[in-house]
Tab-separated table of C-alpha atoms and ligand atoms in Angstrom:
chain	number	residue	atom	x	y	z
A	1	MET	CA	0.000	0.000	0.000
A	2	PRO	CA	1.412	3.458	-0.851
A	3	ASP	CA	2.383	5.860	1.923
A	4	LEU	CA	-0.351	8.221	3.121
A	5	SER	CA	2.038	11.097	2.363
A	6	ASN	CA	2.292	9.916	-1.265
A	7	MET	CA	-1.494	9.960	-1.585
A	8	THR	CA	-2.431	13.331	-0.093
A	9	VAL	CA	-2.796	16.104	-2.661
A	10	SER	CA	-3.537	19.837	-2.863
A	11	ILE	CA	-7.030	21.070	-3.612
A	12	GLU	CA	-5.877	22.108	-7.121
A	13	ARG	CA	-4.551	18.621	-7.847
A	14	ALA	CA	-7.692	17.031	-6.369
A	15	ALA	CA	-9.889	19.159	-8.642
A	16	ALA	CA	-7.802	18.213	-11.690
A	17	ILE	CA	-8.062	14.488	-10.882
A	18	LEU	CA	-11.840	14.802	-10.526
A	19	ARG	CA	-12.082	16.582	-13.875
A	20	GLU	CA	-9.982	13.835	-15.473
A	21	GLY	CA	-12.430	11.190	-14.222
A	22	GLY	CA	-10.413	9.958	-11.224
A	23	LEU	CA	-11.342	9.120	-7.636
A	24	VAL	CA	-10.429	11.442	-4.751
A	25	ALA	CA	-11.245	10.945	-1.067
A	26	LEU	CA	-12.522	14.242	0.350
A	27	PRO	CA	-12.962	15.420	3.941
A	28	THR	CA	-16.421	16.528	5.023
A	29	GLU	CA	-17.912	17.330	8.425
A	30	THR	CA	-19.712	13.934	8.444
A	31	VAL	CA	-17.253	11.275	7.220
A	32	TYR	CA	-14.669	11.151	4.410
A	33	GLY	CA	-16.313	10.808	1.007
A	34	LEU	CA	-15.011	9.023	-2.088
A	35	GLY	CA	-15.629	11.569	-4.814
A	36	ALA	CA	-16.002	11.350	-8.593
A	37	ASN	CA	-17.442	13.680	-11.229
A	38	ALA	CA	-21.190	13.096	-10.859
A	39	LEU	CA	-21.797	13.911	-14.540
A	40	ASP	CA	-19.364	11.253	-15.809
A	41	PRO	CA	-20.834	7.724	-15.643
A	42	ILE	CA	-17.423	6.077	-16.137
A	43	ALA	CA	-15.964	8.016	-13.195
A	44	VAL	CA	-19.015	7.148	-11.096
A	45	ALA	CA	-18.674	3.469	-12.021
A	46	LYS	CA	-15.170	3.544	-10.550
A	47	ILE	CA	-16.669	4.449	-7.147
A	48	PHE	CA	-18.820	1.326	-7.192
A	49	ALA	CA	-15.840	-0.797	-8.244
A	50	ALA	CA	-13.490	0.624	-5.591
A	51	LYS	CA	-16.052	0.215	-2.794
A	52	GLU	CA	-17.535	-3.050	-4.125
A	53	ARG	CA	-20.818	-1.262	-3.633
A	54	PRO	CA	-23.960	-2.750	-5.225
A	55	PHE	CA	-25.376	-0.672	-8.068
A	56	PHE	CA	-28.773	-0.453	-6.362
A	57	ASP	CA	-27.307	1.842	-3.674
A	58	PRO	CA	-27.582	5.459	-4.939
A	59	LEU	CA	-24.919	8.103	-4.285
A	60	ILE	CA	-25.207	11.534	-2.694
A	61	VAL	CA	-24.157	14.440	-4.937
A	62	HIS	CA	-22.134	17.261	-3.362
A	63	VAL	CA	-22.137	20.897	-4.477
A	64	PRO	CA	-20.370	23.947	-2.988
A	65	ASP	CA	-23.319	26.332	-2.786
A	66	ILE	CA	-27.005	26.744	-3.386
A	67	ASP	CA	-26.593	28.467	-6.765
A	68	TRP	CA	-25.522	25.085	-8.131
A	69	MET	CA	-28.878	23.456	-7.356
A	70	PRO	CA	-30.212	23.708	-10.956
A	71	ARG	CA	-27.209	21.666	-12.124
A	72	VAL	CA	-28.457	18.720	-10.039
A	73	VAL	CA	-32.176	18.965	-9.210
A	74	GLY	CA	-35.173	19.776	-11.385
A	75	GLN	CA	-37.257	21.264	-8.570
A	76	PHE	CA	-36.373	23.004	-5.348
A	77	PRO	CA	-39.637	23.509	-3.437
A	78	GLU	CA	-40.099	26.103	-0.704
A	79	ILE	CA	-39.696	23.566	2.084
A	80	ALA	CA	-36.331	22.499	0.629
A	81	ARG	CA	-35.322	26.142	0.497
A	82	GLN	CA	-36.118	26.587	4.191
A	83	LEU	CA	-34.207	23.463	5.155
A	84	ALA	CA	-31.260	24.536	3.012
A	85	GLN	CA	-31.202	27.988	4.521
A	86	ARG	CA	-31.162	26.618	8.048
A	87	PHE	CA	-28.937	23.550	7.738
A	88	TRP	CA	-26.586	24.059	4.744
A	89	PRO	CA	-23.673	23.835	4.625
A	90	GLY	CA	-24.207	20.882	6.921
A	91	PRO	CA	-25.010	17.193	7.468
A	92	LEU	CA	-28.377	17.161	5.695
A	93	THR	CA	-29.111	15.449	2.359
A	94	LEU	CA	-32.267	16.338	0.430
A	95	VAL	CA	-33.717	13.838	-2.040
A	96	LEU	CA	-35.403	15.719	-4.908
A	97	PRO	CA	-36.239	15.132	-8.600
A	98	LYS	CA	-33.026	14.913	-10.648
A	99	VAL	CA	-32.073	16.695	-13.861
A	100	ASP	CA	-31.288	14.598	-16.950
A	101	ALA	CA	-27.583	15.416	-16.730
A	102	ILE	CA	-27.265	13.254	-13.605
A	103	PRO	CA	-26.623	9.705	-14.872
A	104	ASP	CA	-28.874	6.854	-13.750
A	105	LEU	CA	-25.875	5.154	-12.181
A	106	VAL	CA	-25.713	7.926	-9.563
A	107	THR	CA	-29.359	7.439	-8.543
A	108	SER	CA	-29.652	3.686	-9.171
A	109	GLY	CA	-32.208	4.474	-11.842
A	110	LEU	CA	-34.411	6.489	-9.459
A	111	PRO	CA	-35.930	9.725	-10.798
A	112	SER	CA	-34.688	11.490	-7.639
A	113	VAL	CA	-31.211	12.422	-6.446
A	114	GLY	CA	-29.748	13.045	-2.995
A	115	VAL	CA	-27.885	16.371	-2.810
A	116	ARG	CA	-26.077	18.314	-0.125
A	117	ILE	CA	-23.603	21.117	0.592
A	118	PRO	CA	-20.865	19.784	2.887
A	119	ASP	CA	-19.607	21.981	5.716
A	120	HIS	CA	-15.920	21.720	4.931
A	121	ASP	CA	-14.028	24.605	3.317
A	122	LEU	CA	-11.371	22.453	1.633
A	123	THR	CA	-13.945	20.260	-0.063
A	124	ARG	CA	-16.152	23.148	-1.147
A	125	ASP	CA	-13.016	24.727	-2.674
A	126	VAL	CA	-12.236	21.473	-4.505
A	127	LEU	CA	-15.813	21.384	-5.858
A	128	ARG	CA	-15.576	24.985	-7.098
A	129	LEU	CA	-12.208	24.384	-8.737
A	130	ALA	CA	-13.389	21.151	-10.356
A	131	ASN	CA	-16.550	22.988	-11.430
A	132	VAL	CA	-18.596	19.774	-11.481
A	133	PRO	CA	-21.014	18.276	-8.942
A	134	VAL	CA	-19.288	15.395	-7.163
A	135	ALA	CA	-20.926	12.090	-6.257
A	136	ALA	CA	-19.425	10.842	-3.013
A	137	PRO	CA	-20.425	7.942	-0.788
A	138	SER	CA	-18.369	7.258	2.324
A	139	ALA	CA	-14.758	6.346	1.483
A	140	ASN	CA	-14.811	2.797	2.847
A	141	PRO	CA	-15.458	-0.653	1.365
A	142	PHE	CA	-19.214	-1.263	1.154
A	143	GLY	CA	-20.810	-2.130	4.475
A	144	ARG	CA	-17.726	-1.463	6.593
A	145	LEU	CA	-17.020	1.215	9.175
A	146	SER	CA	-17.128	4.768	7.863
A	147	PRO	CA	-13.805	6.673	7.787
A	148	THR	CA	-13.473	9.811	9.902
A	149	THR	CA	-9.743	10.392	9.302
A	150	ALA	CA	-7.497	10.296	6.215
A	151	ILE	CA	-5.694	7.356	7.823
A	152	HIS	CA	-8.916	5.321	7.930
A	153	VAL	CA	-9.408	5.998	4.205
A	154	HIS	CA	-5.855	5.089	3.418
A	155	ALA	CA	-5.999	1.842	5.412
A	156	GLN	CA	-9.271	0.661	3.857
A	157	LEU	CA	-9.149	1.954	0.263
A	158	GLY	CA	-5.702	3.502	-0.319
A	159	HIS	CA	-4.759	0.951	-2.981
A	160	ARG	CA	-7.891	1.575	-5.049
A	161	ILE	CA	-8.135	5.357	-5.320
A	162	ASP	CA	-6.115	8.138	-6.928
A	163	ALA	CA	-5.680	10.604	-4.072
A	164	ILE	CA	-6.780	11.819	-0.639
A	165	VAL	CA	-7.342	15.402	0.537
A	166	ASP	CA	-6.439	15.383	4.244
A	167	GLY	CA	-8.749	17.715	6.155
A	168	GLY	CA	-8.161	16.314	9.642
A	169	PRO	CA	-10.722	14.387	11.703
A	170	CYS	CA	-14.397	14.860	10.767
A	171	ARG	CA	-16.193	17.299	13.065
A	172	VAL	CA	-19.660	15.686	13.147
A	173	GLY	CA	-18.469	12.116	12.658
A	174	ILE	CA	-21.661	10.400	11.461
A	175	GLU	CA	-23.331	10.495	8.068
A	176	SER	CA	-25.876	13.075	6.983
A	177	THR	CA	-29.551	12.957	7.827
A	178	ILE	CA	-31.435	12.104	4.611
A	179	LEU	CA	-34.847	13.634	3.912
A	180	GLN	CA	-37.015	12.845	0.912
A	181	ILE	CA	-39.108	15.802	-0.217
A	182	ASP	CA	-42.091	15.201	-2.482
A	183	ASP	CA	-45.789	15.971	-2.806
A	184	SER	CA	-46.542	13.939	0.299
A	185	GLY	CA	-44.226	16.073	2.440
A	186	VAL	CA	-40.956	15.352	4.225
A	187	THR	CA	-39.853	11.774	4.984
A	188	LEU	CA	-36.835	10.774	7.072
A	189	LEU	CA	-34.907	8.171	5.047
A	190	ARG	CA	-31.896	7.983	7.359
A	191	PRO	CA	-31.243	9.580	10.759
A	192	GLY	CA	-27.890	11.379	10.857
A	193	GLY	CA	-25.907	14.445	11.832
A	194	ILE	CA	-28.927	16.783	12.152
A	195	SER	CA	-31.390	15.596	14.765
A	196	LEU	CA	-35.021	14.817	13.945
A	197	GLU	CA	-36.041	17.304	16.648
A	198	ASP	CA	-34.167	20.128	14.876
A	199	ILE	CA	-35.824	19.266	11.567
A	200	GLN	CA	-39.283	19.006	13.127
A	201	SER	CA	-38.861	22.373	14.797
A	202	LEU	CA	-38.471	23.908	11.338
A	203	VAL	CA	-40.868	21.914	9.131
A	204	GLY	CA	-43.336	20.405	11.604
A	205	ASN	CA	-44.427	16.885	10.746
A	206	VAL	CA	-41.762	14.518	9.392
A	207	LYS	CA	-42.856	11.081	8.223
A	208	LEU	CA	-40.828	8.119	9.392
A	209	PRO	CA	-40.521	5.113	7.116
A	210	VAL	CA	-42.179	1.934	8.424
A	211	SER	CA	-38.757	0.729	9.516
A	212	THR	CA	-35.491	2.641	9.381
A	213	VAL	CA	-33.743	-0.657	8.750
A	214	SER	CA	-34.757	-2.771	5.774
A	215	GLU	CA	-33.482	-4.963	2.971
A	216	SER	CA	-35.259	-2.801	0.404
A	217	PRO	CA	-33.101	-1.372	-2.352
A	218	ILE	CA	-35.268	1.767	-2.640
A	219	ALA	CA	-33.296	3.772	-0.099
A	220	PRO	CA	-30.219	1.743	0.521
A	221	GLY	CA	-28.742	3.903	3.301
A	222	MET	CA	-31.502	1.926	4.977
A	223	LEU	CA	-29.858	-1.435	4.271
A	224	ALA	CA	-29.949	-3.517	7.418
A	225	SER	CA	-26.301	-4.477	7.284
A	226	HIS	CA	-24.044	-1.468	6.994
A	227	TYR	CA	-21.433	0.501	8.936
A	228	ALA	CA	-20.163	-2.733	10.433
A	229	PRO	CA	-16.967	-3.703	12.251
A	230	ARG	CA	-15.435	-7.111	11.507
A	231	THR	CA	-15.683	-8.054	15.165
A	232	PRO	CA	-19.168	-9.277	16.179
A	233	LEU	CA	-21.084	-6.523	17.953
A	234	ARG	CA	-23.938	-6.910	20.429
A	235	ILE	CA	-26.207	-4.139	21.722
A	236	VAL	CA	-27.282	-4.071	25.377
A	237	SER	CA	-29.282	-1.628	27.521
A	238	GLU	CA	-26.744	-1.744	30.338
A	239	ALA	CA	-23.154	-2.949	30.476
A	240	PRO	CA	-23.134	-6.514	31.922
A	241	SER	CA	-21.397	-7.021	35.268
A	242	SER	CA	-19.584	-10.108	33.986
A	243	VAL	CA	-18.523	-11.266	30.524
A	244	ALA	CA	-17.791	-14.720	29.122
A	245	SER	CA	-14.550	-13.841	27.345
A	246	THR	CA	-11.581	-11.843	28.601
A	247	ARG	CA	-11.380	-10.459	25.053
A	248	THR	CA	-14.569	-8.411	25.189
A	249	GLY	CA	-14.630	-4.701	24.359
A	250	LEU	CA	-17.127	-2.081	25.499
A	251	LEU	CA	-18.513	0.916	23.630
A	252	VAL	CA	-20.364	3.210	26.004
A	253	LEU	CA	-21.506	6.824	26.124
A	254	CYS	CA	-20.208	7.674	29.626
A	255	ASN	CA	-19.691	6.475	33.218
A	256	SER	CA	-17.285	3.710	32.274
A	257	ALA	CA	-15.019	4.067	35.338
A	258	ALA	CA	-16.725	1.251	37.228
A	259	PHE	CA	-16.060	-1.395	34.570
A	260	THR	CA	-12.992	-3.609	34.973
A	261	GLN	CA	-14.232	-6.740	33.213
A	262	PHE	CA	-13.523	-5.483	29.678
A	263	ALA	CA	-10.274	-5.801	27.720
A	264	GLN	CA	-10.827	-2.399	26.116
A	265	ILE	CA	-13.300	0.350	26.839
A	266	GLU	CA	-14.239	3.227	24.556
A	267	GLU	CA	-16.124	5.958	26.388
A	268	LEU	CA	-17.511	8.411	23.850
A	269	SER	CA	-18.203	11.454	26.037
A	270	PRO	CA	-17.381	11.746	29.760
A	271	THR	CA	-20.244	14.237	30.151
A	272	GLY	CA	-22.731	12.148	28.150
A	273	ASP	CA	-22.920	14.697	25.341
A	274	LEU	CA	-24.336	13.066	22.188
A	275	VAL	CA	-22.703	15.522	19.774
A	276	THR	CA	-19.267	14.666	21.163
A	277	ALA	CA	-20.225	10.983	21.113
A	278	ALA	CA	-21.109	11.173	17.410
A	279	ALA	CA	-17.780	12.841	16.625
A	280	ASN	CA	-15.916	9.998	18.372
A	281	PHE	CA	-18.168	7.098	17.349
A	282	PHE	CA	-16.498	5.635	14.237
A	283	GLN	CA	-12.967	6.284	15.517
A	284	ALA	CA	-13.817	4.357	18.681
A	285	LEU	CA	-15.300	1.493	16.644
A	286	HIS	CA	-12.214	1.413	14.394
A	287	ARG	CA	-10.011	1.122	17.513
A	288	LEU	CA	-12.158	-1.644	19.032
A	289	ASP	CA	-12.250	-3.458	15.701
A	290	SER	CA	-8.463	-3.544	15.429
A	291	ALA	CA	-7.873	-4.653	19.037
A	292	GLY	CA	-8.189	-8.402	18.362
A	293	LEU	CA	-11.361	-8.743	20.446
A	294	GLU	CA	-13.814	-11.638	20.357
A	295	GLU	CA	-16.844	-9.435	20.840
A	296	ILE	CA	-17.801	-5.778	21.130
A	297	ILE	CA	-20.608	-4.941	23.537
A	298	ALA	CA	-22.258	-1.608	22.789
A	299	VAL	CA	-24.565	0.120	25.250
A	300	ARG	CA	-27.622	1.631	23.547
A	301	PHE	CA	-27.730	5.443	23.419
A	302	PRO	CA	-30.639	7.565	24.647
A	303	GLU	CA	-33.136	7.688	21.748
A	304	ASN	CA	-33.104	11.445	21.297
A	305	GLY	CA	-31.020	14.037	19.415
A	306	LEU	CA	-28.042	12.404	17.699
A	307	GLY	CA	-28.645	9.290	19.847
A	308	ARG	CA	-31.227	8.205	17.267
A	309	ALA	CA	-28.618	8.163	14.471
A	310	LEU	CA	-26.066	6.455	16.730
A	311	ASN	CA	-28.546	3.693	17.667
A	312	ASP	CA	-29.382	3.287	13.982
A	313	ARG	CA	-25.684	2.709	13.178
A	314	LEU	CA	-25.357	0.248	16.096
A	315	ARG	CA	-28.358	-1.770	14.882
A	316	ARG	CA	-26.824	-2.137	11.435
A	317	ALA	CA	-23.470	-3.114	12.890
A	318	GLU	CA	-25.195	-5.757	15.026
A	319	HIS	CA	-27.283	-7.050	12.150
A	320	HIS	CA	-24.123	-7.574	10.166
A	321	SER	CA	-22.565	-9.594	12.997
A	322	SER	CA	-25.567	-11.890	13.336
A	323	ASP	CA	-25.679	-12.331	9.529
A	324	ARG	CA	-22.143	-13.511	9.474
A	325	SER	CA	-22.395	-15.935	12.357
A	326	SER	CA	-25.348	-17.642	10.651
A	327	THR	CA	-23.578	-18.096	7.303
B	1	LIG	P1	-23.725	7.048	1.735
B	1	LIG	O1	-23.360	5.674	1.333
B	1	LIG	O2	-23.467	7.332	3.189
B	1	LIG	O3	-23.201	8.103	0.844
B	1	LIG	O4	-25.308	7.152	1.640
B	1	LIG	C1	-25.980	7.212	0.442
B	1	LIG	C2	-27.407	6.958	0.779
B	1	LIG	O5	-28.193	8.074	0.377
B	1	LIG	C3	-27.984	5.824	0.014
B	1	LIG	O6	-27.644	4.602	0.587
B	1	LIG	C4	-29.475	6.143	0.081
B	1	LIG	O7	-30.020	5.713	1.294
B	1	LIG	C5	-29.513	7.642	0.095
B	1	LIG	N1	-29.898	8.159	-1.212
B	1	LIG	C6	-29.113	8.747	-2.130
B	1	LIG	N2	-29.808	9.077	-3.216
B	1	LIG	C7	-31.070	8.691	-2.992
B	1	LIG	C8	-32.284	8.742	-3.749
B	1	LIG	N3	-32.318	9.249	-4.976
B	1	LIG	N4	-33.383	8.239	-3.207
B	1	LIG	C9	-33.353	7.716	-1.961
B	1	LIG	N5	-32.257	7.630	-1.201
B	1	LIG	C10	-31.124	8.109	-1.708
B	2	LIG	MG1	-21.557	4.609	3.480
């Protein structure tokens, strides 16, 4: 695998590679994205190949500011405008009708496209210099833990991509909240970096899909197995007082001082703050996953604010573990 220092590039070089149809990992406030020119189906196909991502999982398109919207979406209703004004740049993706210029490969053949403005100056500069919308899923192999540092990207995908822009650790640390906007109103497709409460306070009623975890290919951020460590993960309501194996790890929000029975403990926020917990979440899981443990026990988060998105990611990580043990 090449050195990380051989892979990191300037924003000018990153923009040139994107324009030439290459793949560049880009920092955002959520997680690192694997970017390609969203208007070039060959470049977009390389994302799917590098990630081994199934073609039925559509990509989010990134733009640097709201004036670019007509290059990506065919309609931008008033409610989208309000959400954009309040939460962009930021961890919110809006799913809206696409323009013809966006290839079907980006949207998995859907007539709609997910779009957002990331809150990261380096990446918005790259997008402006490249002067094309950029499709970017998380820069990790499909289904695995999301990368929140350039080192994570390098370790998981370094051999398959052209370059990395190193923007430091991701500030928010979990993926964007995805909202579908259509005639029936606003639907939450995936909980994420903006809490449901914050969205409801602006737009009122938000519809929740029947289940936020499904096997349906319609909104594949909803795939049951996703964001998963290699080590089996089990969710509990409270940390157990004894564990079967000495090689058990614990992922917990706070108050971990009392636990001595675990080989490794990751406490996400000493004060129990969910925003801090989100920022540390994937890094902590990466560390637990590379510690040679037999099992990771994760204590469920409070189901409010960013806790909803964190619990969603835990459920998918657990689902993956149970899948694997049964096959
Ligand atoms: P990620 O892999 O984190 O970039 O997430 C991309 C996710 O965005 C997909 O898995 C879908 O859930 C969602 N998404 C993107 N585009 C669409 C769309 N047109 N319709 C519904 N969901 C979408
Ligand atoms: Mg992803």
